[in-house]
CSV table of C-alpha atoms in Angstrom, one decimal:
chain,number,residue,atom,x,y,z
A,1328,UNK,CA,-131.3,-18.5,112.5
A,1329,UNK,CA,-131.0,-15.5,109.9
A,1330,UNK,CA,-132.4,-13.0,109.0
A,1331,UNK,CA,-133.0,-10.8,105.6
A,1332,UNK,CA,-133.0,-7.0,105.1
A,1333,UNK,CA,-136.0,-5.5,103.4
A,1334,UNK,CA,-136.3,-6.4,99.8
A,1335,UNK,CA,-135.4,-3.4,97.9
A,1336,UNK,CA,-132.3,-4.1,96.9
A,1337,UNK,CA,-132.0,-6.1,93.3
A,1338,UNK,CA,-131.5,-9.7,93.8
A,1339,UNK,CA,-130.8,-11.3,97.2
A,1340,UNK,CA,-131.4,-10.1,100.3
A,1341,UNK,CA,-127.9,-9.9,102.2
A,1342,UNK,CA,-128.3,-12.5,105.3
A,1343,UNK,CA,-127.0,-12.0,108.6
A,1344,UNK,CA,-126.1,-14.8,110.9
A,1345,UNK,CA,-126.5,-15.0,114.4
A,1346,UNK,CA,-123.3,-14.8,114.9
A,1347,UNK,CA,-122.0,-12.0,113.6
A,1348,UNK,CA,-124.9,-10.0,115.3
A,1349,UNK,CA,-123.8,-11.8,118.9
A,1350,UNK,CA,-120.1,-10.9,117.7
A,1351,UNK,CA,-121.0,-7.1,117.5
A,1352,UNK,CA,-123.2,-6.8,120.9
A,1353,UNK,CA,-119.9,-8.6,122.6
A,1354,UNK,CA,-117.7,-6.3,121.0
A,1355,UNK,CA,-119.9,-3.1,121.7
A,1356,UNK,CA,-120.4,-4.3,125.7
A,1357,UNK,CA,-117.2,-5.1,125.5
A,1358,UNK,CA,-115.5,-2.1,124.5
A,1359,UNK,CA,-117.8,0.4,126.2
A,1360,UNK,CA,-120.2,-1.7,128.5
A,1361,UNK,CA,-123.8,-2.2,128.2
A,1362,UNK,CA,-125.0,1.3,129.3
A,1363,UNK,CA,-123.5,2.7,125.9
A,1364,UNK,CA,-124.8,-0.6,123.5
A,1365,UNK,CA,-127.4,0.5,121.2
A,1366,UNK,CA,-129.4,-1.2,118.5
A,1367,UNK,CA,-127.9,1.4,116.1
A,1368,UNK,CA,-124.0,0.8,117.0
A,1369,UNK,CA,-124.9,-3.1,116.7
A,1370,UNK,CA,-126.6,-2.7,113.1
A,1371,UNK,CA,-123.9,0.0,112.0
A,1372,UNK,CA,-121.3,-3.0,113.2
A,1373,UNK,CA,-123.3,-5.9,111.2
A,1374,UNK,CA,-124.1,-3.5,108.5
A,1375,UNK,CA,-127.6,-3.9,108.6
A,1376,UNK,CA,-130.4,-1.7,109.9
A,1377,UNK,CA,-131.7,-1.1,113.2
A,1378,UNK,CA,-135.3,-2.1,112.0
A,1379,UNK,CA,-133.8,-5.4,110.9
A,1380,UNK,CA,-132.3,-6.1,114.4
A,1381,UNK,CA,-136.2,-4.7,116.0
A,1382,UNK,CA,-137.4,-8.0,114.0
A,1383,UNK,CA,-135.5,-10.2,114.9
A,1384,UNK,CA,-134.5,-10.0,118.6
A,1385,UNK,CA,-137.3,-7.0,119.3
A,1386,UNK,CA,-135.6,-5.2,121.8
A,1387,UNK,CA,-131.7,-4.6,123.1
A,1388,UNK,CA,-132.6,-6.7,126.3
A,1389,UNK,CA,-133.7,-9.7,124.3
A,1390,UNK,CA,-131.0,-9.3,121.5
A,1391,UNK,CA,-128.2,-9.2,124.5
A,1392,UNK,CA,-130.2,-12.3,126.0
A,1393,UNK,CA,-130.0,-14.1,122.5
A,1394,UNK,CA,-125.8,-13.5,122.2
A,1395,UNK,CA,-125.0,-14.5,125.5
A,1396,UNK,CA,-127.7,-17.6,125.9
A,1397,UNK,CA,-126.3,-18.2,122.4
A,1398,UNK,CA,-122.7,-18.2,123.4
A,1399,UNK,CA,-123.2,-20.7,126.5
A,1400,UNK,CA,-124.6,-23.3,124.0
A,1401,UNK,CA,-121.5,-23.0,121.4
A,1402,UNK,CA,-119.4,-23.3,125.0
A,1403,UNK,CA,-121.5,-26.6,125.7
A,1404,UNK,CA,-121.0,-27.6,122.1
A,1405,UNK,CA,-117.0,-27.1,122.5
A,1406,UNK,CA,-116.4,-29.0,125.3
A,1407,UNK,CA,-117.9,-32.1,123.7
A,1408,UNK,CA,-115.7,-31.6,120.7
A,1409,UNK,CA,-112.8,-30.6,122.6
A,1410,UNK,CA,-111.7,-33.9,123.9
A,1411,UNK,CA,-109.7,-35.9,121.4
A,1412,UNK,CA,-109.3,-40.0,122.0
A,1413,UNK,CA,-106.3,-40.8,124.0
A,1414,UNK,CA,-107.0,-37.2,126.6
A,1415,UNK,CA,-107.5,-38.0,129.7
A,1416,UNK,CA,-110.5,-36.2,131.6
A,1417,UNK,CA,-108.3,-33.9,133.3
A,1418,UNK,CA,-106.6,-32.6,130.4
A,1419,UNK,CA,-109.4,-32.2,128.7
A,1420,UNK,CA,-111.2,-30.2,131.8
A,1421,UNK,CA,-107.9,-28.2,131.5
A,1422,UNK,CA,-108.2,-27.6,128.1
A,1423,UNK,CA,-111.9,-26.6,128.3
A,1424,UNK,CA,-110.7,-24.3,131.8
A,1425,UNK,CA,-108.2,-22.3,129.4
A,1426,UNK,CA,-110.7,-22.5,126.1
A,1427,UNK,CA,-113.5,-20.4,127.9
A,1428,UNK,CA,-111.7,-17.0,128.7
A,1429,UNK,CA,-110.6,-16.9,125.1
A,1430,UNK,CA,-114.1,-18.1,123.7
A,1431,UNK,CA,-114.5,-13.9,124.5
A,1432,UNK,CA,-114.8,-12.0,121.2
A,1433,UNK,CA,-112.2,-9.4,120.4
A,1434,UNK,CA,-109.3,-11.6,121.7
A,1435,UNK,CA,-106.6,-8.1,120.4
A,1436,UNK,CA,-108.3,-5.9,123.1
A,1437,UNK,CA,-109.2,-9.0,125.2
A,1438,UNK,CA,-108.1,-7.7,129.0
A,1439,UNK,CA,-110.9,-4.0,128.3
A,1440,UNK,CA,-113.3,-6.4,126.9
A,1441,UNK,CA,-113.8,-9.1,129.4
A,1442,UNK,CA,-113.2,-6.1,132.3
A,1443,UNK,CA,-116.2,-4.5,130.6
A,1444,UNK,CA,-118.4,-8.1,130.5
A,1445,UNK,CA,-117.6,-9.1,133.4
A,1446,UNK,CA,-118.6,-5.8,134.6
A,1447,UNK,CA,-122.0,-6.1,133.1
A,1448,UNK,CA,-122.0,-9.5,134.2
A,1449,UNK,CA,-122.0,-9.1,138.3
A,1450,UNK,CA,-124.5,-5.6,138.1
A,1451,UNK,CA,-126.6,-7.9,136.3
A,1452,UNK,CA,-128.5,-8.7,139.5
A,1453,UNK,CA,-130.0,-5.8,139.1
A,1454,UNK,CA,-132.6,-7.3,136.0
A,1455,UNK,CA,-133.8,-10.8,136.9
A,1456,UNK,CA,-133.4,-12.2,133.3
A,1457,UNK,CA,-130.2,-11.0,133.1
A,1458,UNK,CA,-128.9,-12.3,136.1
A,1459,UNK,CA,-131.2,-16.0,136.1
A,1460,UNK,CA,-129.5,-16.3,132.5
A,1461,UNK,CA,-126.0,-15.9,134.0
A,1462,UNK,CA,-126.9,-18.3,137.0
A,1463,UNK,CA,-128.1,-21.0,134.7
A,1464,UNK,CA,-124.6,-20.6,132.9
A,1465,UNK,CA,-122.5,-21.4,135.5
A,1466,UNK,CA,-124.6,-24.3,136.8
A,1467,UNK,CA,-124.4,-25.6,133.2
A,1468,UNK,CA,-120.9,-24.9,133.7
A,1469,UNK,CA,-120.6,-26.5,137.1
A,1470,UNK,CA,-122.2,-29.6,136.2
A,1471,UNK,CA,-119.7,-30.1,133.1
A,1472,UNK,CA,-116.4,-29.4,135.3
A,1473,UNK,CA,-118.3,-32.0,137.5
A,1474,UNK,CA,-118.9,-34.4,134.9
A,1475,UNK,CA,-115.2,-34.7,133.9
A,1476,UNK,CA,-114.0,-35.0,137.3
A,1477,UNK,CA,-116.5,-38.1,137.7
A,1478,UNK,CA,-114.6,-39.6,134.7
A,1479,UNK,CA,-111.6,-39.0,136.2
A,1480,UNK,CA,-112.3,-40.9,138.9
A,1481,UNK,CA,-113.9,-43.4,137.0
A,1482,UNK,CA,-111.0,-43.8,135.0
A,1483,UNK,CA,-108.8,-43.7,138.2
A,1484,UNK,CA,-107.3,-40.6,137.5
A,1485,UNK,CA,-108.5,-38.9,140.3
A,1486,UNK,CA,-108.5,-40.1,143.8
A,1487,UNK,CA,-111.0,-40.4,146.6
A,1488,UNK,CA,-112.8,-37.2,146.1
A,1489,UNK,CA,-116.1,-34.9,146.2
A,1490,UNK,CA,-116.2,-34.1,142.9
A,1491,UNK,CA,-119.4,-31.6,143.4
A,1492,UNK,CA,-117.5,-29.6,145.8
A,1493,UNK,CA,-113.9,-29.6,143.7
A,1494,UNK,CA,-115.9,-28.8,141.2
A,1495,UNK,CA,-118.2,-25.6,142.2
A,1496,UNK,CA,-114.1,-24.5,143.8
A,1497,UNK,CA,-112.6,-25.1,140.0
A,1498,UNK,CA,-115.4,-23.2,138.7
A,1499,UNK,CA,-114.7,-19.6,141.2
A,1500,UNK,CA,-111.3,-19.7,140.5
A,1501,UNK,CA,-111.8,-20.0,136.8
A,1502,UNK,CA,-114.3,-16.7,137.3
A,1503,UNK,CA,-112.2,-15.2,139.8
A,1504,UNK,CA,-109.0,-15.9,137.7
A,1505,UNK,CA,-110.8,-14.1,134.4
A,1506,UNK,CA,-111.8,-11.3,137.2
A,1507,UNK,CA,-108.2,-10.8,138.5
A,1508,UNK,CA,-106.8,-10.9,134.5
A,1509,UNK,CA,-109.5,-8.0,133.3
A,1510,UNK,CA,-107.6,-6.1,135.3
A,1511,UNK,CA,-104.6,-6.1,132.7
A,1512,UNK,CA,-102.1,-4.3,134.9
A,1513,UNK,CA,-97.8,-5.2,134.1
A,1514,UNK,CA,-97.5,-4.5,137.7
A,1515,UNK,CA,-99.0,-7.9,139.0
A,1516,UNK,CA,-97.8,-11.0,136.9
A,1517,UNK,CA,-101.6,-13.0,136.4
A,1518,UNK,CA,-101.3,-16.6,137.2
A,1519,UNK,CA,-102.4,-18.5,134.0
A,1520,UNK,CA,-105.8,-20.5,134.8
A,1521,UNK,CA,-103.9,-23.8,133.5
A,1522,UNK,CA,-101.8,-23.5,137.2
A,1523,UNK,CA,-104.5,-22.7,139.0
A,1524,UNK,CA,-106.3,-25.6,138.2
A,1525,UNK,CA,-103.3,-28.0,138.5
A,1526,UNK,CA,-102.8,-26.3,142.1
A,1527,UNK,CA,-106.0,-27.2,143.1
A,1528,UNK,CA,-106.0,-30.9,141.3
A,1529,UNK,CA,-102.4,-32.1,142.7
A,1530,UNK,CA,-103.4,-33.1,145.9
A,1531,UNK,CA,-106.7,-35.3,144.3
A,1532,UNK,CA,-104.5,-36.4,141.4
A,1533,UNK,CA,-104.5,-40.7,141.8
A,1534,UNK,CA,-100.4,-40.6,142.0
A,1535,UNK,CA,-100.3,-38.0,144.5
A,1536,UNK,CA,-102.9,-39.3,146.8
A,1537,UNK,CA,-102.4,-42.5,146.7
A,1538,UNK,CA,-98.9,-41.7,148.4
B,49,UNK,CA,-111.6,-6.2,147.2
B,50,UNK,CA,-113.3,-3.1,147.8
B,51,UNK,CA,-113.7,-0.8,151.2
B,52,UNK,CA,-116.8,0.1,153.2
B,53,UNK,CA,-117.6,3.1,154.9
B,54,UNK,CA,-116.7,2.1,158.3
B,55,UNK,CA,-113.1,2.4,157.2
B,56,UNK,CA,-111.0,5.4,158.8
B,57,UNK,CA,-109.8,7.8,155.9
B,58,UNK,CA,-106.8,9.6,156.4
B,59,UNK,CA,-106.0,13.1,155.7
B,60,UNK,CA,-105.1,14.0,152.5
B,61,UNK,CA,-104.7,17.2,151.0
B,62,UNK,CA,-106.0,20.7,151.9
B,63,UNK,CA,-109.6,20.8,153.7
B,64,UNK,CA,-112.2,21.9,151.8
B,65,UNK,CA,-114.7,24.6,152.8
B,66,UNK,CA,-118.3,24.4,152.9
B,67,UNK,CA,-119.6,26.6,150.2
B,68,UNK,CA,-122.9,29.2,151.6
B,69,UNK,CA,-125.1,29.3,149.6
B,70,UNK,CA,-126.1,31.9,146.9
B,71,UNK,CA,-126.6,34.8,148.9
B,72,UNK,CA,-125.7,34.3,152.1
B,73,UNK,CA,-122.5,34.3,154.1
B,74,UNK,CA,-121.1,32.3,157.2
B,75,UNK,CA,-120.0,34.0,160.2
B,76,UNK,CA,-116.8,33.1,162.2
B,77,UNK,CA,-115.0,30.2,160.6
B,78,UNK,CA,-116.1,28.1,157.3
B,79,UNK,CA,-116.8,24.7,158.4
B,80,UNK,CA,-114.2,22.4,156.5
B,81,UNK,CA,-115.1,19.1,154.9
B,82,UNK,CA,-112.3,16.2,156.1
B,83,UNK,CA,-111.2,13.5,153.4
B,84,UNK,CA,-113.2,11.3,155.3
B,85,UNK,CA,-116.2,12.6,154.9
B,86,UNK,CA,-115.3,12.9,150.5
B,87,UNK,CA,-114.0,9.4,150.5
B,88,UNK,CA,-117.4,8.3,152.3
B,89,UNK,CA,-119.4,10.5,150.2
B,90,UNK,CA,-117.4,8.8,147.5
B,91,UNK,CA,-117.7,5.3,148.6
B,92,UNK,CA,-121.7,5.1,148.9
B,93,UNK,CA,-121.9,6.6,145.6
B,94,UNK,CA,-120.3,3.5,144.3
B,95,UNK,CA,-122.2,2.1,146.5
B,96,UNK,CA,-125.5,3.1,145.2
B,97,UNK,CA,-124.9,3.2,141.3
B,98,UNK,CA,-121.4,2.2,140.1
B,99,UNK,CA,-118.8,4.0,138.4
B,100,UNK,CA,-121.1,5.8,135.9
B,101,UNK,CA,-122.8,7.5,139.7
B,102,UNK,CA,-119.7,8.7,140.6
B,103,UNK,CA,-119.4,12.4,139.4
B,104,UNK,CA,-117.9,16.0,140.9
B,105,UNK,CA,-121.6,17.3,141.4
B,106,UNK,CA,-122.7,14.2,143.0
B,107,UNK,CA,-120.0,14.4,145.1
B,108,UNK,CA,-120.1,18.2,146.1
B,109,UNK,CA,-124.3,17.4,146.7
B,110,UNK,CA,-123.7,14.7,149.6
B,111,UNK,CA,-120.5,16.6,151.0
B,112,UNK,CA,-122.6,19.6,150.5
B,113,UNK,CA,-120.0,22.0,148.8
B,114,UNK,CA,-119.4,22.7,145.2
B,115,UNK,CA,-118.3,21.0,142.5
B,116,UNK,CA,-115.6,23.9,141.9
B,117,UNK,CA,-114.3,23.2,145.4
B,118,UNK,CA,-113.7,19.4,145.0
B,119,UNK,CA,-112.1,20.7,141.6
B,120,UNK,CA,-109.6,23.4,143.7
B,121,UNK,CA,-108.8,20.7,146.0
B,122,UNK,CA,-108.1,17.7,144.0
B,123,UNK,CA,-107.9,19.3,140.5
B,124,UNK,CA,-109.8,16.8,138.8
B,125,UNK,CA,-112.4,13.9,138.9
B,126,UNK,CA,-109.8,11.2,138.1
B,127,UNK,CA,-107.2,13.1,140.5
B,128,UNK,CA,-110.2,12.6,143.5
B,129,UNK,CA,-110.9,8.7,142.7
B,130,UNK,CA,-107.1,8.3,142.9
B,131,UNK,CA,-106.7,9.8,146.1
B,132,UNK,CA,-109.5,7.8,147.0
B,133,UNK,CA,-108.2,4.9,146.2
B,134,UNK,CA,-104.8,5.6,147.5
B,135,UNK,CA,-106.2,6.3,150.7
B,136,UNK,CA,-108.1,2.5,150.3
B,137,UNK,CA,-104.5,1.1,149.4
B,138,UNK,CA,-103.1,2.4,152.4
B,139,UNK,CA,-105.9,1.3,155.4
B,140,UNK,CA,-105.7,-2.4,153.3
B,141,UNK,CA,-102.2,-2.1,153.8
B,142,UNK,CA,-102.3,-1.3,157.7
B,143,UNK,CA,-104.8,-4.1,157.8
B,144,UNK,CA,-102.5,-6.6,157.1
B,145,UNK,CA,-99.7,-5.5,159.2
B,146,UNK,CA,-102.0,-5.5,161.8
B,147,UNK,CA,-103.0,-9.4,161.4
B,148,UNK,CA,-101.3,-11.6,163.7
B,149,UNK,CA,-99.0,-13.7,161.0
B,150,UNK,CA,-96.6,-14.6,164.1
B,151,UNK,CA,-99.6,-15.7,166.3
B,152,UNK,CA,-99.8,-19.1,167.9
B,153,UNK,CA,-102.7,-20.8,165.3
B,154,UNK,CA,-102.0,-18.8,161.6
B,155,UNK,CA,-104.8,-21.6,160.1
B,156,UNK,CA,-107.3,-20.8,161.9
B,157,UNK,CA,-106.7,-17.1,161.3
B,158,UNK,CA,-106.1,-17.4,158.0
B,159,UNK,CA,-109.6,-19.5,157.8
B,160,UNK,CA,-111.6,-17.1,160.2
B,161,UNK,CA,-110.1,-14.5,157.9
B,162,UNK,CA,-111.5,-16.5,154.8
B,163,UNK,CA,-114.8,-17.6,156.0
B,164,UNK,CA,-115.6,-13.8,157.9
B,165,UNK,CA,-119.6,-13.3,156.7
B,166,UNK,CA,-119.4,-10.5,154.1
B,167,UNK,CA,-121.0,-8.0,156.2
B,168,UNK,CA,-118.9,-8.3,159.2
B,169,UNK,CA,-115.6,-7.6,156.4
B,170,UNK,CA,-113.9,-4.1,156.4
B,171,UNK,CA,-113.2,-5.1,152.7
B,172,UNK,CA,-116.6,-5.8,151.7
B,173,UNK,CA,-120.6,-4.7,151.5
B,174,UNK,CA,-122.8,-7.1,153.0
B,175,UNK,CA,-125.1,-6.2,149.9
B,176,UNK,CA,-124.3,-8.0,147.2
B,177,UNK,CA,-126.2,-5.7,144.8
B,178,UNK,CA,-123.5,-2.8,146.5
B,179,UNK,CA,-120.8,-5.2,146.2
B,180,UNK,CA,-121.9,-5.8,142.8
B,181,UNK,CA,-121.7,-2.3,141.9
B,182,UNK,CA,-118.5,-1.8,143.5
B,183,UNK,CA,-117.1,-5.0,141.8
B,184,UNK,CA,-118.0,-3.3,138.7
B,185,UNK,CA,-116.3,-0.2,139.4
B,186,UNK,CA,-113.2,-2.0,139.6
B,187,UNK,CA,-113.0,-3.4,136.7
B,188,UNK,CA,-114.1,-0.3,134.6
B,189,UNK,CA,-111.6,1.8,136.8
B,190,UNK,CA,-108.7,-0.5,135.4
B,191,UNK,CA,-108.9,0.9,132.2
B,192,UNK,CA,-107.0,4.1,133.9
B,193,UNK,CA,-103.3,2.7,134.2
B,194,UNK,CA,-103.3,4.9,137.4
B,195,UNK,CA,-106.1,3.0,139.4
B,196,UNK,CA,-105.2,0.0,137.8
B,197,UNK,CA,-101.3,0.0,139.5
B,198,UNK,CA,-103.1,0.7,143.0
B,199,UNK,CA,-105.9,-2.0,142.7
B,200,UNK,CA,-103.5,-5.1,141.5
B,201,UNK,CA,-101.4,-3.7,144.2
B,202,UNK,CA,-104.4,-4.2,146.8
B,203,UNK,CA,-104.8,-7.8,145.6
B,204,UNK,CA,-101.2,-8.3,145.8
B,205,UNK,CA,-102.0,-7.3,149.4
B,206,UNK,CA,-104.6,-9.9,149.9
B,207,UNK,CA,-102.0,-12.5,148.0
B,208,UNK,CA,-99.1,-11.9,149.9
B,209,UNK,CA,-101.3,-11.9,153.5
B,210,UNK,CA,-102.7,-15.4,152.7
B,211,UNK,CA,-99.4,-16.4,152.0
B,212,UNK,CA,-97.6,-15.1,154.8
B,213,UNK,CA,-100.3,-17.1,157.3
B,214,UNK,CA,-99.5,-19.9,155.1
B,215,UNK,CA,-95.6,-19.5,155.6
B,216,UNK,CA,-96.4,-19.3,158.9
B,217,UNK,CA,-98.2,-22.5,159.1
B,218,UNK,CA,-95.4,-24.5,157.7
B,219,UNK,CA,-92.9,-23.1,160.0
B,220,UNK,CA,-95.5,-24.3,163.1
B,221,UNK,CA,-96.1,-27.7,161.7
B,222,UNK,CA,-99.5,-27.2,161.0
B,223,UNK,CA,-98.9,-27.9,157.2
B,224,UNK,CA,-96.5,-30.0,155.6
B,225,UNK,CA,-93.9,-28.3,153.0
B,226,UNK,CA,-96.4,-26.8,150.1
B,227,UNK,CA,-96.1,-24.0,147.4
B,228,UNK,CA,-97.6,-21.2,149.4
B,229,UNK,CA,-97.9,-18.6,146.9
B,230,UNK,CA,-99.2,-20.8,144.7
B,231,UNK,CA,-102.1,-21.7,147.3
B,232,UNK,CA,-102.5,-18.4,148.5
B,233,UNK,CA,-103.3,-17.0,145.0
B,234,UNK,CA,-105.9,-19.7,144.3
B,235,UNK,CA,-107.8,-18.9,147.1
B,236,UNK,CA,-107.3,-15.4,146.3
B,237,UNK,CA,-108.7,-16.2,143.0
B,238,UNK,CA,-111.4,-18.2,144.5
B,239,UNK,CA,-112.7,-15.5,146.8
B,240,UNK,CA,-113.0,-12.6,144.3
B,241,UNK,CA,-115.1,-15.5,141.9
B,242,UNK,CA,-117.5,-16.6,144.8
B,243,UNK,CA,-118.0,-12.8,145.3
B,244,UNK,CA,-119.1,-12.6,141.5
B,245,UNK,CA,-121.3,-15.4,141.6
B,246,UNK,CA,-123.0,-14.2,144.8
B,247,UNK,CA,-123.8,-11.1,143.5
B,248,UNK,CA,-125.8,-12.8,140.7
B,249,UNK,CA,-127.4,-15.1,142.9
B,250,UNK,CA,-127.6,-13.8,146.7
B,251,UNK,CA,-129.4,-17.2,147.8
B,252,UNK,CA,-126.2,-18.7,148.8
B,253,UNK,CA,-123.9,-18.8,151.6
B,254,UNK,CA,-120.8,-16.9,151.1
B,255,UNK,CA,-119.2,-18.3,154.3
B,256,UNK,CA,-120.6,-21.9,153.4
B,257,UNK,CA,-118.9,-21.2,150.1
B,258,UNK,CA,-115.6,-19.5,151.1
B,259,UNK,CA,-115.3,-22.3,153.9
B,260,UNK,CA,-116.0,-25.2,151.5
B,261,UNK,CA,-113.0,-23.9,149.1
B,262,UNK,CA,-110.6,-23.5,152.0
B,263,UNK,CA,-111.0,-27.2,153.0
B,264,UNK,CA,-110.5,-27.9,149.4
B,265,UNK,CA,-107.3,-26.5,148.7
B,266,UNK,CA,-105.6,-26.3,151.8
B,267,UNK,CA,-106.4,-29.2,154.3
B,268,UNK,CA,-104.7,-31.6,151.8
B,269,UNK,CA,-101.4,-30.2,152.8
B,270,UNK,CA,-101.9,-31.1,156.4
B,271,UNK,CA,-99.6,-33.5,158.0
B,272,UNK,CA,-99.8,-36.9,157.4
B,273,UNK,CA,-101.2,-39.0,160.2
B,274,UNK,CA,-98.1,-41.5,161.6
């Protein structure tokens, strides 16, 4: 979807995408949370108007709603990209474990940002929409992990297992992970996401339990 | 992750005096405010509305003293949230040299510890829209490199306490050889991501939850039937 400015410039109306509007509400939340966002500091960042952005989305809440619902589709979209022929499940759940942290905008300031989200993320209980949008999301998201690990098994990969339950614990460490990496201090070395996951996979891993 | 109000604060610092108000005096001796009651005053703040909540006058109004006093005591906003949270690093600290690592069953204490309901935790609000706010603060505090060193050092806390109950289950028998840290920390990581996801959806069990991911990652390393 795109949208045009008002027509009084000379020839074309400059369009703006989706994405470069979705880009700027990340990078505003993300820089100083959702409090401070404004329709202004989201046009002045897309270089359009705030009447534009009042057309198109309406209001902040729904143009926040369309970037992140927006964001968990292109995440739905990766995942079915993101698995080349000859991967395995597993390495490709890994891969898409270690592609969603840095699927964040802004990866140069990436430890503020995602502190920020996330931060906006868990007090969004506080608006229904907010907070049903962000549910949805990580069933969407447990239900992929899921359906990978059901290939893996299928494929022998994995052994006897509850995939459902290994995969609702894979999805909390993956937000608890991105949680414990926000915080951005030298002082505590953050396990990357890629060991987590193979710490919780060993023990279900065909070779392993079939010893 | 966080501290309730239940929590015993230590002393820190000079005490502060009540302020009388405008135009009138106290006789005998001004009553003086303990760190306690600042850090509690503090702690439901957060509590109530998150970081953005927590300011010198909201502070001075539930102590009920000025803003000027909390200033002449801890010189600064940012000086009193890191006395505050010093004072949290230090009870989680005495918390986990309390816990019974030596103790005849560290499994099952590690797992009681693990699966506690969130409103029976010293570490924890049993509201999730309060731990939600407090969860929040967290993460916007770590953008101060100050409160950042103390709050990895309190999950390094929580890390190295699963771990040790870990160690100490190898050395019983109860597991077989496994890589501890690396087990603590996922569950580490585990807890503090079913704590964001029940704050966005309160209908489920946290202990069902918490419980559930134990089993997962750590009865695998029990010992092998003969």
């Amino acid at each position: 979807m795109t949208d045009a400015l008002p027509r009084r410039e000379v020839g074309r109306p400059r369009i703006f995408s989706d994405e470069a509007i979705f880009a700027a509400v990340f990078l505003g939340i993300g820089r100083s949370g959702y409090g401070a966002l404004t329709l202004e500091q989201v046009a002045q960042e897309v270089g359009c108007t705030r009447q534009a952005l009042v057309r198109r989305f309406g209001t902040k809440r729904e143009m926040v709603l369309a970037a992140f619902t927006g964001s968990a589709e292109q995440m739905t979209e990766h995942v079915d990209q993101a698995r080349p022929a000859g991967n395995g499940p597993l390495e490709a759940l890994r891969d898409r474990l270690t592609y969603l942290p840095g699927n964040l905008p802004d990866k140069a300031g990436a430890g503020r940002v995602q502190a920020n989200l996330l931060a906006f993320m868990v007090t969004s209980c506080t608006e229904p929409a907010y907070a049903e949008m962000f549910t949805k999301w990580f069933e969407a998201e447990g239900r992929e992990i899921e359906r990978l690990l059901d290939a893996a098994l299928a494929e022998d990969e994995l052994g006897p297992a509850d995939t459902t339950v290994l995969a609702q614990v894979i999805l909390a460490a993956w937000a608890g992970n991105a949680l414990h990496a926000s915080l951005n201090d030298a002082k505590v070395q953050n396990v990357p996401l890629s060991e987590v996951f193979e710490q919780i996979i060993a023990p279900y891993r065909r070779s392993v339990s079939a010893a | 992750m966080t501290e309730t109000l239940s929590i015993p604060q230590g002393e820190v610092g000079r005490p502060l005096r009540a302020e009388s108000p405008a135009g009138t005096r106290h006789v005998g001796r001004p009553r003086v405010y303990s760190d306690a009651e600042i850090f509690g005053a503090i702690n439901l703040t957060l509590k109530e509305g998150g970081f953005p909540a927590l300011t010198l006058d909201a502070i001075a109004t539930r102590v009920g003293c000025t803003r000027q006093a909390l200033v002449r005591r801890f010189g600064s906003k940012d000086a009193m949230v890191l006395a505050y949270l010093e004072n949290m690093q230090t009870y989680v600290e005495a918390s986990v040299r309390e816990t019974d690592h030596e103790g005849p069953a560290p499994l099952d204490t590690l797992r009681t510890r693990y699966t506690r309901p969130a409103g029976e935790r010293d570490d924890m609000s049993g509201d999730p829209a309060v731990e939600a706010n407090l969860l929040a603060f967290v993460l916007t505090a770590s953008a101060d490199p100050r409160y950042a060193s103390i709050i990895a050092t309190l999950n390094e806390a929580n890390i190295s306490a699963f771990q040790s109950l870990l160690d100490s289950a190898v050395a019983q028998g109860e597991l077989r050889p496994c890589p501890t840290r690396a087990i603590a920390s996922s569950l580490h990581f585990v807890w503090i991501g079913e704590i964001a996801r029940w704050c966005l959806d309160p209908g489920f069990s946290l202990p069902d939850r918490m419980a559930r991911a134990f089993d997962v990652i750590v009865l695998p390393y029990r010992p092998l039937a003969a």
